[in-house]
Amino acid sequence: MVTGDAAWREAARAVLAANDRGGYTVPTARLYPFQWNWDSAFVAMGFATWDCDRALTELERLAQGQWPDGMIPHIVFHRPSETYFPGPDVWGTESRRRAGGPATSGLTQPPVFATALRFVWEAMPDSARRERRERAAGLYRAALAWHRWWIGARDPAETGLVAVLHNWETGSDNSPAWDAALARVPTTTSTPIRRQDTGHVDAAMRPRDVDYQRYIHLVDTYRAAGWDPERQWAVAPFKVADVQTTAILARATEDLAALSSALGDDREAAELRDMGRRLCAGLMRQWRPALGRFVGHDLMVGRDIETATHAGFVPLLALDLDESTCAAATAEMTRWLAEVRLGLPTVPRSSPDFEARRYWRGPVWAVVNWLLILGLHRNGRLDLAERLRAGTLAAIERAGFAEHFDPLTGEGGGGSSFSWTAAAYLVLTELDPRRDHFPR
Ligand code: DGY
């Protein structure tokens, strides 16, 4: 069943078409003029609502940037653009990249890729699957290599939680969850900072200059370490075991295991199931009943990060919670929703960190709500899921395909004609809570 307005669905497809640069989709013109990793995974699911070939191509173009060690970078610079900093010249990743491959950044991003691949695969009728099996199997192998990289490079102590070495790797760039950890990162940089983002959108909606100094200090540090995972791990001044990234990886691992019967083999299925179990156990240890949320862990100081952000609920995506845990998490989400006109916000209004318009410090993001909706479906909370779904669609229909939305006014913020917001509209208007597109 398709809900939502036909004209808006057409408009969503038009956004994806306008941001298509020939097989890959930019998040939005000028502000993000290259291919971004998790954006493209969401976008592939959006394309799959009407064009599975194009959806596969989106993932294939992203996988062109994959490094020989399995890492899929957070940006693939297929073509030059002058409207973004830090562009390809800043990263210095040549020695790690595949010879002849496109230029890339040196960081990674939340691994939604395998979840997207499963979505696209299951959206295809049998005949289409037969014809596209080789392409899908190539993407399955790319995802498998990347998941192995995550476990080896980002959880060397086998804790069941994967770590990020840069806040950009979480996709939630300036979330207050990183404030304390970033405050320890020096502001000195060897790369001159030439911000372009604040020329495209209101600076009040973006990270501050001092934040960028720290972001680029981290880039300089890892470039000096040759982007080698072990050396990076050793020199990292920022190392956070993130529950959002781990939950996305755990869900994607389950999705990849489900694909292994069609696209892989039994040994890989067993390996992936084991990987998924360890990630879920790692997540479960981060549940804090008193907070009604999951919390991250700052590995530099050995302390939990209790800052209230949406990330604390993303583990529902991968976990089958018991009744009392699920009730506590959903009660907390409901409290956050009661404080705003539109939700779920990235930071609760009652938090001292809340800023209604600044990027990941309060605004509502359609893809975050999409992940939370899937988590609520998984855990049988269909009413709350429907509230988030209806709220997200209404926000888009009121303010357009904005990058994010003010939770108090519903006003759109950041970039406009945003690809993943359009993809969210297309998928959420088709979402069937009984199937979820991800049967288990
Ligand atoms: C940016 O430049 O704002 C990006 O989010 C980094 O990936």
Coordinates of N, CA and C in Angstrom, one line a residue, residues 274-421:
D274 N 27.6 -15.0 13.7 CA 28.4 -14.9 14.9 C 28.8 -13.4 15.1
M275 N 29.2 -12.8 14.0 CA 29.5 -11.3 14.1 C 28.3 -10.6 14.7
G276 N 27.2 -10.8 14.1 CA 25.9 -10.1 14.6 C 25.7 -10.4 16.1
R277 N 25.8 -11.6 16.5 CA 25.6 -11.9 17.9 C 26.5 -11.1 18.8
R278 N 27.8 -11.1 18.4 CA 28.8 -10.3 19.3 C 28.4 -8.8 19.3
L279 N 28.0 -8.3 18.2 CA 27.7 -6.9 18.1 C 26.4 -6.6 19.0
C280 N 25.5 -7.5 18.9 CA 24.2 -7.3 19.7 C 24.5 -7.4 21.2
A281 N 25.4 -8.3 21.6 CA 25.8 -8.5 23.0 C 26.5 -7.2 23.4
G282 N 27.4 -6.7 22.6 CA 28.1 -5.4 22.9 C 27.1 -4.3 23.1
L283 N 26.1 -4.2 22.2 CA 25.1 -3.1 22.4 C 24.3 -3.3 23.7
M284 N 23.9 -4.5 24.0 CA 23.1 -4.8 25.1 C 23.8 -4.3 26.4
R285 N 25.1 -4.5 26.4 CA 25.9 -4.0 27.6 C 25.8 -2.5 27.8
Q286 N 25.4 -1.8 26.8 CA 25.4 -0.3 26.9 C 24.0 0.2 27.2
W287 N 23.1 -0.7 27.6 CA 21.7 -0.2 28.0 C 21.8 0.3 29.4
R288 N 21.2 1.5 29.6 CA 21.2 2.1 30.9 C 19.8 2.3 31.4
P289 N 19.2 1.4 32.2 CA 17.8 1.5 32.6 C 17.4 2.8 33.2
A290 N 18.3 3.4 33.9 CA 18.0 4.7 34.6 C 17.8 5.8 33.6
L291 N 18.4 5.7 32.4 CA 18.3 6.7 31.4 C 17.2 6.4 30.3
G292 N 16.9 5.1 30.3 CA 15.9 4.6 29.2 C 16.6 4.7 27.8
R293 N 17.9 4.6 27.8 CA 18.6 4.7 26.5 C 19.9 3.9 26.6
F294 N 20.5 3.7 25.4 CA 21.8 3.1 25.3 C 22.8 4.2 25.2
V295 N 24.0 3.9 25.7 CA 25.0 5.0 25.8 C 26.3 4.6 25.1
G296 N 27.0 5.5 24.5 CA 28.3 5.2 23.9 C 29.4 5.2 25.0
H297 N 30.6 5.0 24.5 CA 31.7 4.9 25.5 C 32.9 5.6 24.9
D298 N 33.5 6.5 25.7 CA 34.7 7.2 25.3 C 35.9 6.4 25.6
L299 N 36.5 5.8 24.6 CA 37.7 4.9 24.9 C 38.9 5.6 25.3
M300 N 39.0 6.9 25.1 CA 40.2 7.6 25.5 C 40.3 7.8 27.0
V301 N 39.1 7.8 27.6 CA 39.1 8.0 29.1 C 38.4 6.9 29.8
G302 N 37.9 5.9 29.1 CA 37.2 4.8 29.7 C 35.9 5.2 30.4
R303 N 35.2 6.2 29.8 CA 33.9 6.6 30.5 C 32.8 6.5 29.5
D304 N 31.6 6.2 30.0 CA 30.4 6.3 29.2 C 30.1 7.7 28.8
I305 N 29.4 7.8 27.6 CA 29.0 9.1 27.2 C 27.4 9.2 27.4
E306 N 27.0 9.9 28.4 CA 25.6 9.8 28.8 C 24.8 10.9 28.1
T307 N 25.4 11.8 27.4 CA 24.7 12.9 26.7 C 23.5 12.3 26.0
A308 N 22.3 13.0 26.1 CA 21.1 12.5 25.5 C 21.1 12.9 24.0
T309 N 21.1 11.9 23.2 CA 20.9 12.1 21.7 C 20.1 10.9 21.2
H310 N 19.6 11.1 20.0 CA 18.8 10.1 19.3 C 19.5 8.8 19.2
A311 N 20.9 8.8 19.2 CA 21.7 7.6 19.0 C 21.3 6.5 20.0
G312 N 20.9 7.0 21.2 CA 20.6 6.1 22.3 C 19.4 5.2 22.0
F313 N 18.6 5.5 20.9 CA 17.5 4.6 20.6 C 17.8 3.8 19.3
V314 N 18.8 4.1 18.6 CA 19.1 3.4 17.3 C 19.3 1.9 17.5
P315 N 19.8 1.5 18.7 CA 20.0 0.0 18.8 C 18.7 -0.8 18.6
L316 N 17.6 -0.2 18.7 CA 16.3 -1.0 18.5 C 16.3 -1.6 17.1
L317 N 17.1 -1.0 16.2 CA 17.2 -1.4 14.8 C 17.7 -2.9 14.8
A318 N 18.5 -3.2 15.7 CA 19.2 -4.5 15.6 C 18.8 -5.5 16.8
L319 N 18.2 -5.0 17.8 CA 18.0 -5.8 19.0 C 16.5 -6.2 19.2
D320 N 16.3 -7.4 19.6 CA 14.9 -7.7 20.0 C 14.9 -7.6 21.5
L321 N 14.3 -6.5 22.0 CA 14.4 -6.1 23.4 C 13.3 -6.9 24.2
D322 N 13.6 -7.1 25.5 CA 12.6 -7.7 26.3 C 11.6 -6.6 26.6
E323 N 10.4 -7.1 27.1 CA 9.3 -6.1 27.3 C 9.6 -4.9 28.1
S324 N 10.3 -5.1 29.3 CA 10.5 -4.0 30.2 C 11.5 -3.0 29.6
T325 N 12.6 -3.5 28.9 CA 13.6 -2.7 28.3 C 12.9 -1.8 27.2
C326 N 12.1 -2.5 26.4 CA 11.5 -1.8 25.3 C 10.5 -0.8 25.8
A327 N 9.8 -1.1 26.9 CA 8.8 -0.1 27.4 C 9.6 1.1 28.0
A328 N 10.7 0.9 28.6 CA 11.5 2.0 29.1 C 12.0 2.9 28.0
A329 N 12.5 2.3 26.9 CA 13.1 3.0 25.8 C 12.0 3.8 25.1
T330 N 10.8 3.2 24.9 CA 9.8 3.9 24.2 C 9.1 5.0 25.1
A331 N 9.1 4.7 26.4 CA 8.6 5.8 27.3 C 9.5 7.0 27.2
E332 N 10.8 6.8 27.1 CA 11.7 7.9 27.0 C 11.6 8.6 25.7
M333 N 11.4 7.9 24.6 CA 11.2 8.5 23.3 C 9.9 9.3 23.3
T334 N 8.9 8.8 24.0 CA 7.6 9.5 24.0 C 7.7 10.8 24.8
R335 N 8.6 10.8 25.9 CA 8.8 12.0 26.6 C 9.5 13.1 25.7
W336 N 10.4 12.7 24.9 CA 11.1 13.6 24.0 C 10.1 14.2 23.0
L337 N 9.2 13.3 22.5 CA 8.2 13.8 21.5 C 7.3 14.8 22.1
A338 N 6.9 14.6 23.4 CA 6.0 15.5 24.0 C 6.5 16.9 24.1
E339 N 7.8 17.1 24.0 CA 8.4 18.4 24.2 C 8.4 19.2 22.9
V340 N 8.2 18.6 21.8 CA 8.4 19.2 20.5 C 7.1 19.1 19.6
R341 N 7.1 19.9 18.6 CA 6.0 19.8 17.6 C 6.2 18.6 16.7
L342 N 7.4 18.3 16.4 CA 7.8 17.4 15.4 C 9.0 16.6 15.9
G343 N 9.0 15.3 15.7 CA 10.1 14.5 16.3 C 10.5 13.4 15.4
L344 N 11.4 12.5 15.9 CA 12.1 12.6 17.1 C 13.3 13.5 16.9
P345 N 13.6 14.5 17.8 CA 14.7 15.4 17.6 C 16.0 14.7 17.9
T346 N 17.1 15.2 17.4 CA 18.4 14.6 17.6 C 18.9 14.8 19.0
V347 N 18.4 15.9 19.7 CA 18.7 16.2 21.1 C 17.3 16.6 21.7
P348 N 17.0 16.1 22.9 CA 15.7 16.5 23.5 C 15.7 18.0 23.9
R349 N 14.5 18.6 23.7 CA 14.4 20.0 24.0 C 14.8 20.4 25.4
S350 N 14.6 19.5 26.4 CA 14.9 19.8 27.7 C 16.4 19.7 28.0
S351 N 17.2 19.3 27.1 CA 18.6 19.2 27.3 C 19.3 20.6 27.2
P352 N 20.3 20.9 28.0 CA 21.0 22.2 27.9 C 21.7 22.3 26.5
D353 N 21.9 21.2 25.9 CA 22.6 21.2 24.6 C 21.7 21.5 23.4
F354 N 20.4 21.5 23.6 CA 19.5 21.6 22.5 C 19.6 22.9 21.8
E355 N 19.7 22.9 20.4 CA 19.7 24.0 19.6 C 18.8 23.6 18.4
A356 N 17.6 24.3 18.2 CA 16.6 23.8 17.3 C 17.0 23.8 15.9
R357 N 18.0 24.6 15.5 CA 18.3 24.7 14.1 C 19.8 24.3 13.7
R358 N 20.6 23.9 14.7 CA 22.0 23.7 14.4 C 22.2 22.2 14.1
Y359 N 22.1 21.8 12.9 CA 22.6 20.5 12.4 C 22.3 19.3 13.3
W360 N 23.2 18.7 14.0 CA 22.9 17.5 14.8 C 22.7 17.8 16.2
R361 N 22.3 19.0 16.6 CA 22.2 19.4 18.0 C 20.7 19.7 18.3
G362 N 19.8 19.1 17.6 CA 18.4 19.3 17.9 C 17.5 19.0 16.7
P363 N 17.8 19.5 15.5 CA 17.0 19.2 14.4 C 16.5 17.8 14.1
V364 N 15.4 17.6 13.5 CA 14.9 16.3 13.1 C 15.4 16.0 11.8
W365 N 15.9 14.7 11.6 CA 16.4 14.3 10.3 C 15.5 13.1 9.9
A366 N 15.1 13.1 8.6 CA 14.2 12.1 8.1 C 14.8 10.7 8.2
V367 N 16.1 10.6 7.9 CA 16.7 9.3 7.9 C 16.9 8.7 9.3
V368 N 17.1 9.6 10.3 CA 17.1 9.1 11.7 C 15.8 8.5 12.1
N369 N 14.7 9.3 11.7 CA 13.4 8.8 12.0 C 13.1 7.4 11.3
W370 N 13.6 7.3 10.1 CA 13.4 6.1 9.3 C 14.1 4.9 10.1
L371 N 15.3 5.1 10.6 CA 16.0 4.0 11.3 C 15.2 3.7 12.6
L372 N 14.7 4.8 13.2 CA 14.0 4.5 14.5 C 12.7 3.8 14.2
I373 N 12.0 4.1 13.1 CA 10.8 3.5 12.7 C 11.0 2.0 12.5
L374 N 12.1 1.6 11.8 CA 12.5 0.2 11.6 C 12.7 -0.5 12.9
G375 N 13.4 0.2 13.8 CA 13.6 -0.4 15.2 C 12.3 -0.6 15.9
L376 N 11.4 0.4 15.8 CA 10.1 0.2 16.5 C 9.3 -0.9 15.9
H377 N 9.3 -1.0 14.6 CA 8.6 -2.1 13.9 C 9.2 -3.5 14.5
R378 N 10.5 -3.5 14.5 CA 11.1 -4.8 14.9 C 10.7 -5.2 16.3
N379 N 10.5 -4.2 17.1 CA 10.1 -4.4 18.5 C 8.6 -4.3 18.8
G380 N 7.9 -4.4 17.7 CA 6.4 -4.4 17.8 C 5.7 -3.2 18.3
R381 N 6.4 -2.0 18.2 CA 5.8 -0.8 18.7 C 5.2 0.0 17.5
L382 N 4.2 -0.5 16.9 CA 3.7 0.0 15.7 C 3.1 1.4 15.8
D383 N 2.4 1.6 17.0 CA 1.8 2.9 17.1 C 2.8 4.1 17.2
L384 N 3.9 3.9 17.9 CA 4.9 4.9 18.0 C 5.6 5.0 16.7
A385 N 5.8 3.9 16.0 CA 6.4 4.0 14.7 C 5.6 4.8 13.7
E386 N 4.3 4.6 13.8 CA 3.4 5.3 12.9 C 3.4 6.8 13.2
R387 N 3.5 7.1 14.5 CA 3.6 8.5 14.9 C 4.8 9.2 14.2
L388 N 5.9 8.5 14.3 CA 7.2 9.1 13.7 C 7.0 9.1 12.2
R389 N 6.5 8.1 11.6 CA 6.3 8.1 10.2 C 5.4 9.2 9.7
A390 N 4.3 9.3 10.3 CA 3.3 10.4 9.9 C 3.9 11.8 10.1
G391 N 4.7 11.9 11.2 CA 5.3 13.2 11.5 C 6.4 13.6 10.5
T392 N 7.1 12.6 10.1 CA 8.2 12.8 9.1 C 7.6 13.2 7.8
L393 N 6.6 12.4 7.3 CA 6.0 12.7 6.0 C 5.3 14.1 6.1
A394 N 4.7 14.4 7.2 CA 4.0 15.8 7.3 C 5.0 16.9 7.2
A395 N 6.2 16.7 7.9 CA 7.2 17.7 7.9 C 7.7 18.0 6.5
I396 N 7.9 16.9 5.7 CA 8.4 17.0 4.4 C 7.3 17.7 3.5
E397 N 6.1 17.3 3.7 CA 5.0 17.9 2.9 C 4.8 19.4 3.2
R398 N 5.2 19.8 4.4 CA 5.1 21.2 4.8 C 6.3 22.0 4.4
A399 N 7.5 21.5 4.5 CA 8.7 22.3 4.4 C 9.6 21.8 3.2
G400 N 9.2 20.8 2.5 CA 10.0 20.3 1.3 C 11.1 19.3 1.8
F401 N 11.9 19.0 0.8 CA 13.0 18.0 1.0 C 14.2 18.6 1.7
A402 N 14.0 19.2 2.8 CA 15.1 19.9 3.5 C 16.1 18.9 4.1
E403 N 17.3 19.4 4.4 CA 18.3 18.5 5.0 C 17.8 18.0 6.4
H404 N 17.2 19.0 7.1 CA 16.7 18.7 8.5 C 15.6 19.7 8.8
F405 N 14.9 19.4 9.9 CA 13.7 20.2 10.3 C 13.8 20.7 11.7
D406 N 13.3 22.0 11.9 CA 13.3 22.5 13.3 C 12.2 21.8 14.0
P407 N 12.5 21.2 15.2 CA 11.5 20.4 15.9 C 10.4 21.2 16.6
L408 N 10.7 22.5 16.7 CA 9.7 23.4 17.3 C 8.7 24.0 16.3
T409 N 9.3 24.4 15.2 CA 8.4 25.1 14.2 C 8.1 24.2 12.9
G410 N 8.9 23.2 12.7 CA 8.7 22.4 11.5 C 9.4 23.0 10.3
E411 N 10.0 24.1 10.5 CA 10.7 24.8 9.4 C 11.9 23.9 8.9
G412 N 12.2 24.0 7.5 CA 13.3 23.2 7.0 C 14.6 24.0 7.2
G413 N 15.7 23.2 7.4 CA 17.0 23.8 7.6 C 18.1 23.1 6.8
G414 N 19.3 23.7 6.8 CA 20.4 23.2 6.1 C 20.2 23.3 4.6
G415 N 20.8 22.2 3.8 CA 20.6 22.3 2.4 C 19.2 21.9 2.0
S416 N 18.8 22.3 0.7 CA 17.5 22.0 0.3 C 17.6 20.9 -0.8
S417 N 16.4 20.4 -1.3 CA 16.4 19.4 -2.4 C 17.4 18.3 -2.0
F418 N 17.3 17.8 -0.8 CA 18.2 16.8 -0.2 C 17.9 15.4 -0.6
S419 N 18.8 14.7 -1.1 CA 18.6 13.4 -1.6 C 18.0 12.4 -0.6
W420 N 18.6 12.3 0.6 CA 18.2 11.2 1.5 C 16.8 11.6 2.1
T421 N 16.5 12.9 2.1 CA 15.1 13.2 2.6 C 14.1 12.8 1.5

